Coordinates of C-alpha atoms and ligand atoms in Angstrom, one line a residue:
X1 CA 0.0 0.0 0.0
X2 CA 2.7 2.3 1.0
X3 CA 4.9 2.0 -2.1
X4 CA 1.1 2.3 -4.6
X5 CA 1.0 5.6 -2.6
X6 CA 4.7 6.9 -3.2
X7 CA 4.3 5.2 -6.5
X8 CA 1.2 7.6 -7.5
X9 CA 2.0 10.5 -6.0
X10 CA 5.5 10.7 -7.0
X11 CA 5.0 9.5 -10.4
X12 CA 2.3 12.6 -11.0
X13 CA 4.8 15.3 -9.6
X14 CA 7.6 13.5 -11.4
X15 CA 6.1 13.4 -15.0
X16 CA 5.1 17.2 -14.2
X17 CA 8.5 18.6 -13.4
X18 CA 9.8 16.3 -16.7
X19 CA 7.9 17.0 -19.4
X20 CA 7.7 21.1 -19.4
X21 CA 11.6 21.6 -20.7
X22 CA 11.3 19.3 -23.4
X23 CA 7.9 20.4 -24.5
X24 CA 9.1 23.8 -24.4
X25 CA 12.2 22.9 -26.4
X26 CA 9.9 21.6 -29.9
X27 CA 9.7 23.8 -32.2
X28 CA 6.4 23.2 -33.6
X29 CA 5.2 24.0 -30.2
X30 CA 7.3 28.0 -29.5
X31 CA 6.7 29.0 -32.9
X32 CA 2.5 27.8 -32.3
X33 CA 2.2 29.2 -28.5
X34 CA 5.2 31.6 -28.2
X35 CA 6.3 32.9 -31.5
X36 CA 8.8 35.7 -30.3
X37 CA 10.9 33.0 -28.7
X38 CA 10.7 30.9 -31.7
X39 CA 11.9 33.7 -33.7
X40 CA 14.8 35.0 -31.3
X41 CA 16.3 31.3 -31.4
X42 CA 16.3 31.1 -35.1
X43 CA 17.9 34.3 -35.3
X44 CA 20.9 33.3 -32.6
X45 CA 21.1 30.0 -34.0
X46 CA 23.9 30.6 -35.8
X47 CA 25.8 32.9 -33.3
X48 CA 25.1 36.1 -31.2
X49 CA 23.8 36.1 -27.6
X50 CA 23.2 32.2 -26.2
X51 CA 22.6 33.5 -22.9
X52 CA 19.3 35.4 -23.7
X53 CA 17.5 33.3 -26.6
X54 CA 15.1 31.9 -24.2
X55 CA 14.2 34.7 -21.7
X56 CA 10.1 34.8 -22.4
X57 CA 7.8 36.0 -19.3
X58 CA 5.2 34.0 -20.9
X59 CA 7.5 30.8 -21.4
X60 CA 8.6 30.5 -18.3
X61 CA 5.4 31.5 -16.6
X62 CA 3.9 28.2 -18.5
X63 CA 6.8 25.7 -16.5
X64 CA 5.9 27.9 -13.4
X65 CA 2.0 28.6 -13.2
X66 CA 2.0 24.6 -12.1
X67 CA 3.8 25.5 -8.7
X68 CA 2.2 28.4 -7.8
X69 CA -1.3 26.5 -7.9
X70 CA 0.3 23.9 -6.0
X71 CA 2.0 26.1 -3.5
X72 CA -1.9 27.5 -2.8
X73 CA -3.4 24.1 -3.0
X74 CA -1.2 22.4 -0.3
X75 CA -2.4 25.2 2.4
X76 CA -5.8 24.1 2.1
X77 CA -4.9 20.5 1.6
X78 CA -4.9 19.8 5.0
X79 CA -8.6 21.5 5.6
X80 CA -10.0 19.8 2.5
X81 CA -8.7 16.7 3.4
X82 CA -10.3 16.6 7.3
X83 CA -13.4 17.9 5.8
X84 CA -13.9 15.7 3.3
X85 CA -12.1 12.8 4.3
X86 CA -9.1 11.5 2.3
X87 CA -11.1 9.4 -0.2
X88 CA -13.1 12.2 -1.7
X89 CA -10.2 14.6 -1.6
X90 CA -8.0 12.2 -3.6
X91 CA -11.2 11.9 -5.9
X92 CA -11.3 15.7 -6.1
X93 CA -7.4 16.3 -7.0
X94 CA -7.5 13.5 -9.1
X95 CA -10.4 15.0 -11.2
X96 CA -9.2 18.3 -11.1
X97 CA -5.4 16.4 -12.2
X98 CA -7.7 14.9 -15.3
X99 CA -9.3 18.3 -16.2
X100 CA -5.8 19.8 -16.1
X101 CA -4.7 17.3 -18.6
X102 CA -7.8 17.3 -21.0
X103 CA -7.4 20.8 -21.1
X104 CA -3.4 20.8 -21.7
X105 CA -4.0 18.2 -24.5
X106 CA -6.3 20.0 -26.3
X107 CA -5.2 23.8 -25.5
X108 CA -5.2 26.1 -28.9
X109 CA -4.1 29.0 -27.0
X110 CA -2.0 30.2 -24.0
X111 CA -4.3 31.0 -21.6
X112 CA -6.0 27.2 -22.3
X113 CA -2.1 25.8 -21.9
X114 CA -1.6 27.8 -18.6
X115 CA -4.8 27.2 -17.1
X116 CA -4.1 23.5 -17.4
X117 CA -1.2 23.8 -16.1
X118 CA -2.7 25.5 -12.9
X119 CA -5.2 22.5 -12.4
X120 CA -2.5 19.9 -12.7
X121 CA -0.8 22.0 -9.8
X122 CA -3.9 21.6 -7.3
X123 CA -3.6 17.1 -8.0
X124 CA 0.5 18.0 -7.5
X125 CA -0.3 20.3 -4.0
X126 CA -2.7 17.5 -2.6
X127 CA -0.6 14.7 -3.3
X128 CA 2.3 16.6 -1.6
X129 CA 0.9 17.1 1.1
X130 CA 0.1 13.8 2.3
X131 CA 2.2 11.0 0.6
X132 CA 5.6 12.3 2.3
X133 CA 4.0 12.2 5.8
X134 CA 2.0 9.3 5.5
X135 CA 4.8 7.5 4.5
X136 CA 6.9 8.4 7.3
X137 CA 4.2 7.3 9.9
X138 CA 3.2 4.0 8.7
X139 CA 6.7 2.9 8.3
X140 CA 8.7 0.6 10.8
X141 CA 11.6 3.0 12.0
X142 CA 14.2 1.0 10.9
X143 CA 13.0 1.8 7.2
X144 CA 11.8 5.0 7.6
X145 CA 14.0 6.6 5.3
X146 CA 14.4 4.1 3.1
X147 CA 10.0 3.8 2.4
X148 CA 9.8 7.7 2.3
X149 CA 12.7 7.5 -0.4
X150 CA 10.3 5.6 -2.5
X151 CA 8.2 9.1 -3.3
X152 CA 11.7 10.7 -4.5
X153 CA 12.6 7.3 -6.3
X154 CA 9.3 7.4 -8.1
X155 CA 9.4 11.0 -8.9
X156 CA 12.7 10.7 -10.8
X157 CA 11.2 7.7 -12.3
X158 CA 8.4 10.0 -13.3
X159 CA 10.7 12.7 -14.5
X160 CA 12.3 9.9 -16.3
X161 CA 9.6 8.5 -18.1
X162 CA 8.3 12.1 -19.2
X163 CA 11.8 12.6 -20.6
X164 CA 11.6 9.3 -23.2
X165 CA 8.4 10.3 -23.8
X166 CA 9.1 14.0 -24.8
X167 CA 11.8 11.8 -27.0
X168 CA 9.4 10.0 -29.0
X169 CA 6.5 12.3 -29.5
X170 CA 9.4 15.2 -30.7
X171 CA 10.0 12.8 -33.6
X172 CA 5.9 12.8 -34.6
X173 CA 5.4 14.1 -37.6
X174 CA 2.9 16.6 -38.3
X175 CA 4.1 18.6 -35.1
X176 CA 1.3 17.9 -32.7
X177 CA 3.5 15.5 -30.2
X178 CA 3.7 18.2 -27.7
X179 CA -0.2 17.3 -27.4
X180 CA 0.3 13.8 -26.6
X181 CA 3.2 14.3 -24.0
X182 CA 1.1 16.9 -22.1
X183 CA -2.2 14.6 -22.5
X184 CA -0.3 11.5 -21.3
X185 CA 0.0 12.8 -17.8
X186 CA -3.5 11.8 -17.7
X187 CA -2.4 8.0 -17.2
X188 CA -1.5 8.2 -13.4
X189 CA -4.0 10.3 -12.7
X190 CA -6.6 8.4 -13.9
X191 CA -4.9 5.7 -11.7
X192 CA -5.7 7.3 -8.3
X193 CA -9.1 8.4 -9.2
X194 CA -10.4 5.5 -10.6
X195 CA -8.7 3.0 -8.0
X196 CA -9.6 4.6 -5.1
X197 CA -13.7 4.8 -5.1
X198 CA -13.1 1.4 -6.9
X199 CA -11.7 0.3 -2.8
X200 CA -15.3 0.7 -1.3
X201 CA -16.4 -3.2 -3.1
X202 CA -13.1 -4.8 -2.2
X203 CA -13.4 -8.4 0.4
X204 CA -14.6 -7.2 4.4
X205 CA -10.8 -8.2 5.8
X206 CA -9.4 -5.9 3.9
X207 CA -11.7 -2.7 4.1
X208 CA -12.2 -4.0 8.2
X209 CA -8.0 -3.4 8.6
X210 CA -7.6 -0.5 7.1
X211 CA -11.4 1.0 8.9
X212 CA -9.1 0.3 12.3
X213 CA -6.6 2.0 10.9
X214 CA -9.2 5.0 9.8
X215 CA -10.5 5.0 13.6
X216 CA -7.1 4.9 15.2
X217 CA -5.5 7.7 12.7
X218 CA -8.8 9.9 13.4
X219 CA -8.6 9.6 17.4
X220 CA -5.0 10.9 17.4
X221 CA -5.8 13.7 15.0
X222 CA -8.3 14.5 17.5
X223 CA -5.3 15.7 19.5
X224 CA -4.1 18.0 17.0
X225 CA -6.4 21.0 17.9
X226 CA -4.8 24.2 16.7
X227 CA -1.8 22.9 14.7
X228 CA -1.2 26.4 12.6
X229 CA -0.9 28.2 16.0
X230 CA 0.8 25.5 18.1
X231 CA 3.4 25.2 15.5
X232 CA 4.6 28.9 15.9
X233 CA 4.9 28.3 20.2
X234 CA 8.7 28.0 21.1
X235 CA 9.0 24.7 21.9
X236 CA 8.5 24.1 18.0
X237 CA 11.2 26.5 16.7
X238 CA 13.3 23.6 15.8
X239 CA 10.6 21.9 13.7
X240 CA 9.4 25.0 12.0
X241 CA 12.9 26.2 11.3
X242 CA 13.7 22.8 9.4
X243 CA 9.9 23.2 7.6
X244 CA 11.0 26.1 6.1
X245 CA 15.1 26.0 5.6
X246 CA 14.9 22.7 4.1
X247 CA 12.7 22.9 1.2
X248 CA 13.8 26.3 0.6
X249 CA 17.6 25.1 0.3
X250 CA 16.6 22.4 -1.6
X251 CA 15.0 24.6 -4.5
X252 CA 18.5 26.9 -4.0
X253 CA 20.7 23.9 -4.9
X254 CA 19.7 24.9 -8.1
X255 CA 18.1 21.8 -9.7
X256 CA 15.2 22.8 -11.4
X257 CA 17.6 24.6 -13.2
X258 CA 18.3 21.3 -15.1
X259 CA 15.0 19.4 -14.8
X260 CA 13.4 22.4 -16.5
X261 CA 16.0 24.1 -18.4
X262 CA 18.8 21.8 -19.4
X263 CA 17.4 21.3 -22.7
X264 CA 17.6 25.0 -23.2
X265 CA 21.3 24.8 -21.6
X266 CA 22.6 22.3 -23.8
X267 CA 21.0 24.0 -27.0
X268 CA 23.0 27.3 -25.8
X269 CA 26.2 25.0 -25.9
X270 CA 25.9 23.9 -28.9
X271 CA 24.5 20.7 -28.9
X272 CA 22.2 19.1 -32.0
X273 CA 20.1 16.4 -30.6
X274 CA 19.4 17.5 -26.5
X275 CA 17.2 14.5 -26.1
X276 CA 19.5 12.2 -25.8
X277 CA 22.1 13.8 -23.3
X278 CA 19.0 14.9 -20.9
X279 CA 18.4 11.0 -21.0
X280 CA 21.7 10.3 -19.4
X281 CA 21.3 13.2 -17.2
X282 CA 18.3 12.5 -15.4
X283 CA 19.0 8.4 -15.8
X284 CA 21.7 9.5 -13.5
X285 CA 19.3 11.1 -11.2
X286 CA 17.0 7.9 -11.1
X287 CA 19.8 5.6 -9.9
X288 CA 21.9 7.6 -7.7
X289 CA 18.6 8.2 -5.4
X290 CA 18.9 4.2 -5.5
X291 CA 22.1 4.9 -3.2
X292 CA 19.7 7.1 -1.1
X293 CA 17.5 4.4 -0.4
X294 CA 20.0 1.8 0.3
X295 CA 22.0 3.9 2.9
X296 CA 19.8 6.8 4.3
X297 CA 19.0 4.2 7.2
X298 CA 22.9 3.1 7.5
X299 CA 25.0 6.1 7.6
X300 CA 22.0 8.6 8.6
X301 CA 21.0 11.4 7.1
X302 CA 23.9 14.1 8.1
X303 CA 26.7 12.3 6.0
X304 CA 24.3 12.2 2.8
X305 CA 23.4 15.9 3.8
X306 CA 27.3 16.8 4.1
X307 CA 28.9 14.6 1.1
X308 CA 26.0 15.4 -1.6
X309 CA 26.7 19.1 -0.8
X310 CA 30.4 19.2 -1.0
X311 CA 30.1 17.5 -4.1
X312 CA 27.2 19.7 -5.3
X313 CA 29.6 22.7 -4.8
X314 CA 32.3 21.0 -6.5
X315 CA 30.0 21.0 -9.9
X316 CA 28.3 24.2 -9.6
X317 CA 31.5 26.6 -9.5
X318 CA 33.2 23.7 -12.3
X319 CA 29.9 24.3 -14.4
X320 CA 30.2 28.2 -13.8
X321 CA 34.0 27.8 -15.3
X322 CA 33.8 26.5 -17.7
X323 CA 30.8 28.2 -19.1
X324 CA 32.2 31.6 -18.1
X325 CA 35.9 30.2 -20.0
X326 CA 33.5 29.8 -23.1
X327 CA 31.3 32.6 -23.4
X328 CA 32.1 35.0 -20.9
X329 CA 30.2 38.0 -20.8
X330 CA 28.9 38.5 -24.3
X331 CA 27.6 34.8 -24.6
X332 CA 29.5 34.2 -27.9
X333 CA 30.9 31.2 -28.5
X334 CA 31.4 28.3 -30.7
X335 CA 32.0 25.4 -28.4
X336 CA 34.1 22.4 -29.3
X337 CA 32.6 18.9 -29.0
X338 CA 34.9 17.7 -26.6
X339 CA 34.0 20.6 -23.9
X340 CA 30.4 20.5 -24.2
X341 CA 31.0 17.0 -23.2
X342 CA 32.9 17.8 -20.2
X343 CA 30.2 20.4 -18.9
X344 CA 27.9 17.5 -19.6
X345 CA 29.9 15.1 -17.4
X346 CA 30.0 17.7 -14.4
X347 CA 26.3 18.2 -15.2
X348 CA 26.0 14.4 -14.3
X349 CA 28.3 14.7 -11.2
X350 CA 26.1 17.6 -9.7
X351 CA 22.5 15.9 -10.3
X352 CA 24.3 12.3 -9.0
X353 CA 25.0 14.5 -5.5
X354 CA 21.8 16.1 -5.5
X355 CA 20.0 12.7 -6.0
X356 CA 21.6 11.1 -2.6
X357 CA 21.4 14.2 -0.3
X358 CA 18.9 17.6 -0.9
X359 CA 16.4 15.1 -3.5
X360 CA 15.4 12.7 -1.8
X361 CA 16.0 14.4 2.5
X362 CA 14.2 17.0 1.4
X363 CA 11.3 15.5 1.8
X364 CA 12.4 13.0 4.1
X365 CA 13.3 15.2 7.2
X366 CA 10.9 18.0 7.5
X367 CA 7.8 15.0 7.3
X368 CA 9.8 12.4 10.2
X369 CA 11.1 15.3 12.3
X370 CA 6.8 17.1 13.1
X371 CA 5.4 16.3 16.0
X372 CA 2.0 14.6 15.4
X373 CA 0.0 18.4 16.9
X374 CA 1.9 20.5 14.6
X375 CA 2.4 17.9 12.0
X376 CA -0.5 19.5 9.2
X377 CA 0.9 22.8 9.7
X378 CA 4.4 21.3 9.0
X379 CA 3.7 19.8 6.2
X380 CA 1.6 22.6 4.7
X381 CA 4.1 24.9 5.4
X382 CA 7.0 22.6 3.9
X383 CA 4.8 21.9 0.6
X384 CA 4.0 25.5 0.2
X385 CA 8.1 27.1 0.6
X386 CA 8.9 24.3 -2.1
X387 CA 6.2 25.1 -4.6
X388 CA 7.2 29.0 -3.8
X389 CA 11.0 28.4 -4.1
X390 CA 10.5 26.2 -7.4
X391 CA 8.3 28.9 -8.8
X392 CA 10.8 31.7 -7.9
X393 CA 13.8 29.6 -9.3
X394 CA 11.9 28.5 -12.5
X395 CA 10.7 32.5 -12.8
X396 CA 13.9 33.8 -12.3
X397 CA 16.5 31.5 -13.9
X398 CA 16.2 32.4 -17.8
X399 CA 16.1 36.1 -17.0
X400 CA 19.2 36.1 -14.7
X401 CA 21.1 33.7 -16.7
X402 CA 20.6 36.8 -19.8
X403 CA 21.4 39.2 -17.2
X404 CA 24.3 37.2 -14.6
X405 CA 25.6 35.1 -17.3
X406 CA 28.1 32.5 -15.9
X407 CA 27.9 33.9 -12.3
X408 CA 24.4 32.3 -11.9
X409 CA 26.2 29.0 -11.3
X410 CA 28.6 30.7 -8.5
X411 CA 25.0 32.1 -7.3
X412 CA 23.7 28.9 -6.8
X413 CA 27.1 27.6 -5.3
X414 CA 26.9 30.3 -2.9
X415 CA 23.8 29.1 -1.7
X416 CA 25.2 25.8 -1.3
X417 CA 28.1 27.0 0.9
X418 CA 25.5 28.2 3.4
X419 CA 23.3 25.2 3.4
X420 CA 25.6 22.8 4.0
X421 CA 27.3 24.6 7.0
X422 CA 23.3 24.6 8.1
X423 CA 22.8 21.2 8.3
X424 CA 26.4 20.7 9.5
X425 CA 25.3 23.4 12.6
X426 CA 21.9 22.8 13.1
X427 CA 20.2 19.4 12.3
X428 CA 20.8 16.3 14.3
X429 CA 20.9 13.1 13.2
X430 CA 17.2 11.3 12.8
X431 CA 18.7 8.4 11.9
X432 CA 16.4 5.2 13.6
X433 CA 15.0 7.2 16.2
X434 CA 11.3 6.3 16.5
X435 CA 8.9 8.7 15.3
X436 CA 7.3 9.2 18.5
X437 CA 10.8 9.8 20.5
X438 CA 12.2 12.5 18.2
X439 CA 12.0 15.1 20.5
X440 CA 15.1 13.9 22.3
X441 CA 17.1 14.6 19.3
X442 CA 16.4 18.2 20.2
X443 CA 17.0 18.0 24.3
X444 CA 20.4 17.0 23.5
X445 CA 21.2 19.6 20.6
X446 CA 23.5 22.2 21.2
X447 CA 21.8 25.1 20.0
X448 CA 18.1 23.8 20.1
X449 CA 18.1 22.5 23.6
X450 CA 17.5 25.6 24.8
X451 CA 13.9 26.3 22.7
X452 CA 12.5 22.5 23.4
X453 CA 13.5 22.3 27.4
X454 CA 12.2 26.1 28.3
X455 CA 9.2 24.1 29.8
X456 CA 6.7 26.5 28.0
X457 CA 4.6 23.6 28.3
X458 CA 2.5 25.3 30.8
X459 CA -0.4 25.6 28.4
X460 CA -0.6 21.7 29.3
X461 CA -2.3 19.9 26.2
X462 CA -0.9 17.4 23.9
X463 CA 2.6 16.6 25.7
X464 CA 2.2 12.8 26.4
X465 CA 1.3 12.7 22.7
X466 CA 3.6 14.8 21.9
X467 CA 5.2 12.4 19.1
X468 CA 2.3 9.9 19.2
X469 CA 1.4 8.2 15.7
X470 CA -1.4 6.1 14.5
X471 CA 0.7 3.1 15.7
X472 CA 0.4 4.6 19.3
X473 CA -3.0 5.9 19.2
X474 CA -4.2 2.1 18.5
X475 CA -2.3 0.8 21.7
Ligands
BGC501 C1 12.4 18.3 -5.9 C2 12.0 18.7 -7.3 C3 13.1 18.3 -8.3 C4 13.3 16.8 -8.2 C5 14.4 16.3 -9.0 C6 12.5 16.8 -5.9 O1 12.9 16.3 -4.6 O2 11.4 18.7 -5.0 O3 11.9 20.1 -7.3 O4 12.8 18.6 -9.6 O5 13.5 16.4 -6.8 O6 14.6 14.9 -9.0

């Protein structure tokens, strides 16, 4: 059951964050929806600025719409969700997923393109919202990180298959492929809303299990009373600090720069075919969260934290180089085969990092370390700075890179400096600690002891549940 839920809701953000750069990338669809960026990259096809040929507020505001309707949804997910109860909320995302779609399929304007986009974000908000945490509560501690790495394995699997599909559908002739990757996102949404209302006729055993499950999950939510204004009390500084920092370090590693853009990027070097090189780039994204999901529950979080971001750093200011060696600032350039290959290469070595460390912990750690009171809030408030920070990177990349040039990578490197001394500083390790005894990795912290052993508990509800989950409710 766990891994069906990972698997869904990882594959729908997955194919969503894959299939915008190549999409964006085919010609028959620019010169159809965005005709001024069709024309500037004809023009600087054969020299002049490569650093500005894709700037477009309207093409990039097509990649982002998605996350900003996500970043929205995921604050009412958790309303919607008690309301309604979790069945008819899936129903409603996934409907709202397949209207998205329809509409993106069929779209003979912008506004039909971009509305569709902003429907697919509501399924991607919902399904962010729960999967990571549920994940992280039904699993035995032991494999905690290893079953919440599923929902990052499956959304590079998603991004993945997106990718090989953008591949084939480019090739289509007639020009109207960019309709059938768009439409194809339909197939995992159709998925959750047609399995789940399907559940209701399944054999007594199995809908009696998971009805205890229902019962025990709703009398410890019954505990969580206020979570939006518990979560901001003192004692929870810790776990609101991590809620926000780590999905808004995550996004400022930079690599939506590459899921969205690198298509773009490796057309400004000088490359013919980009299909096939974004192949091996985000192949190497798929199997190097493999490591992630093998060791996260070995070594612990910290060293995959620490490593992935030395390495990181390593690649950016390498990528910077040797696109600033190239093109410095008047983006002119004809590049030799032999370097674009090498920028490629350190390409690979900065997505293998991210895919071991920021990927898949960054949704990992914010959902294992909330307190059951606080942990909607958490969540929410995690969904919503990561939706916020990919909008603001995908929004802000392609006019920065015209305007920064080759500092953008140091930018993004700079960024990486100070999250890594962050987690080095400030996050302890969460590595098989029960769910429900986290707060002790706090007490003992050097800087956070002092927020979580204040004994501002005076207001004298939900301690003993404190880090309760449905497991402990049912005892
Ligand atoms: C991030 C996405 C990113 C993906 C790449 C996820 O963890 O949230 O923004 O595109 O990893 O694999």
């Amino acid at each position: 059951m766990a891994c069906m839920v990972a698997a869904t809701g990882g594959l729908i953000f997955g194919y969503d964050i894959g299939i915008s750069g190549g999409v964006t990338s085919m010609d028959p669809f620019l010169s159809r929806f965005f005709p001024s960026v069709y024309r500037k990259q004809a023009e600087s096809a054969d020299g002049g600025n490569q650093y500005c040929k894709f700037d477009s507020e309207l093409l990039t505001l097509f990649t982002s719409s998605l996350y900003v309707a996500a970043l929205v949804a995921s604050l009412f997910a958790a309303f919607v969700t008690r309301a309604a109860g979790r069945k008819w909320s899936m129903f409603a995302g996934g409907v709202t997923f397949l209207a998205g779609c329809a509409l993106n399929g069929a779209a003979v304007n912008v506004a039909m393109l971009i509305l569709g986009r902003v429907l697919l974000g509501v399924g991607v908000g919902f399904a962010n919202q729960s999967v990571p945490v549920y994940l992280s509560e039904m699993a035995p501690m032991r494999m905690r990180g290893m079953l919440n790495n599923g929902f990052q394995l499956m959304i590079t699997l998603g991004i993945l298959i997106a990718n090989l599909i953008n591949y084939g559908t480019a090739k289509i002739a007639g020009g109207w492929g960019w309709r059938l990757s768009l439409g194809l996102a339909a197939v995992p949404a159709a998925i959750i809303t047609v399995a789940r209302p399907a559940r209701g006729g399944e054999a007594d055993a199995d809908v009696a299990a998971e009805y205890d499950d229902l019962v025990a999950a709703g009398e410890a939510s019954r505990a969580v009373t206020h979570p939006w204004r518990d979560i901001r009390l003192r004692r929870y500084r810790p776990q609101l600090v991590m809620a926000v920092a780590i999905p808004l370090f995550q996004q400022l590693t930079g690599i939506n720069v590459i899921m969205f853009y690198a298509p773009v990027l490796f057309k400004t070097l000088g490359f013919g075919g980009t299909a096939s090189l974004m192949s091996a780039v985000i192949t190497v994204n798929l199997v190097s969260t493999l490591v992630s999901v093998f060791t996260v529950d070995r070594v612990g979080r910290r060293v995959l934290f620490l490593e992935g971001g030395v390495q990181i750093l390593a690649a950016q200011v390498a990528v910077g180089a040797l696109i600033g060696a190239k093109f410095g600032w008047s983006g002119v350039a004809t590049v030799p085969a032999g370097y674009a290959a090498a920028t490629v290469v350190v390409m690979c070595v900065y997505v293998d990092g991210f895919a071991w460390s920021w990927g898949p912990l960054g949704w990992l750690v914010p959902s294992e370390v909330m307190p059951l009171e606080v942990r909607p809030a958490g969540q929410s408030i995690t969904v919503a700075v990561n939706m916020l920070m990919t909008f603001a990177v995908a929004q802000a990349f392609l006019p920065m890179l015209c305007r920064l040039k080759f500092v953008l990578f140091f930018f993004f490197a700079a960024c990486v400096v100070v999250m890594t001394l962050f987690i080095a500083l400030f996050l302890p390790e969460t590595k098989g600690v029960p769910i429900e005894d986290m707060a002790g990795v706090w007490k003992t912290h050097w800087y956070w002891k002092r927020f979580v052993n204040d004994g501002d508990d005076t207001d004298g509800h939900g301690v003993d549940i404190e880090m309760g989950c449905v497991g402990e409710a049912k005892k």
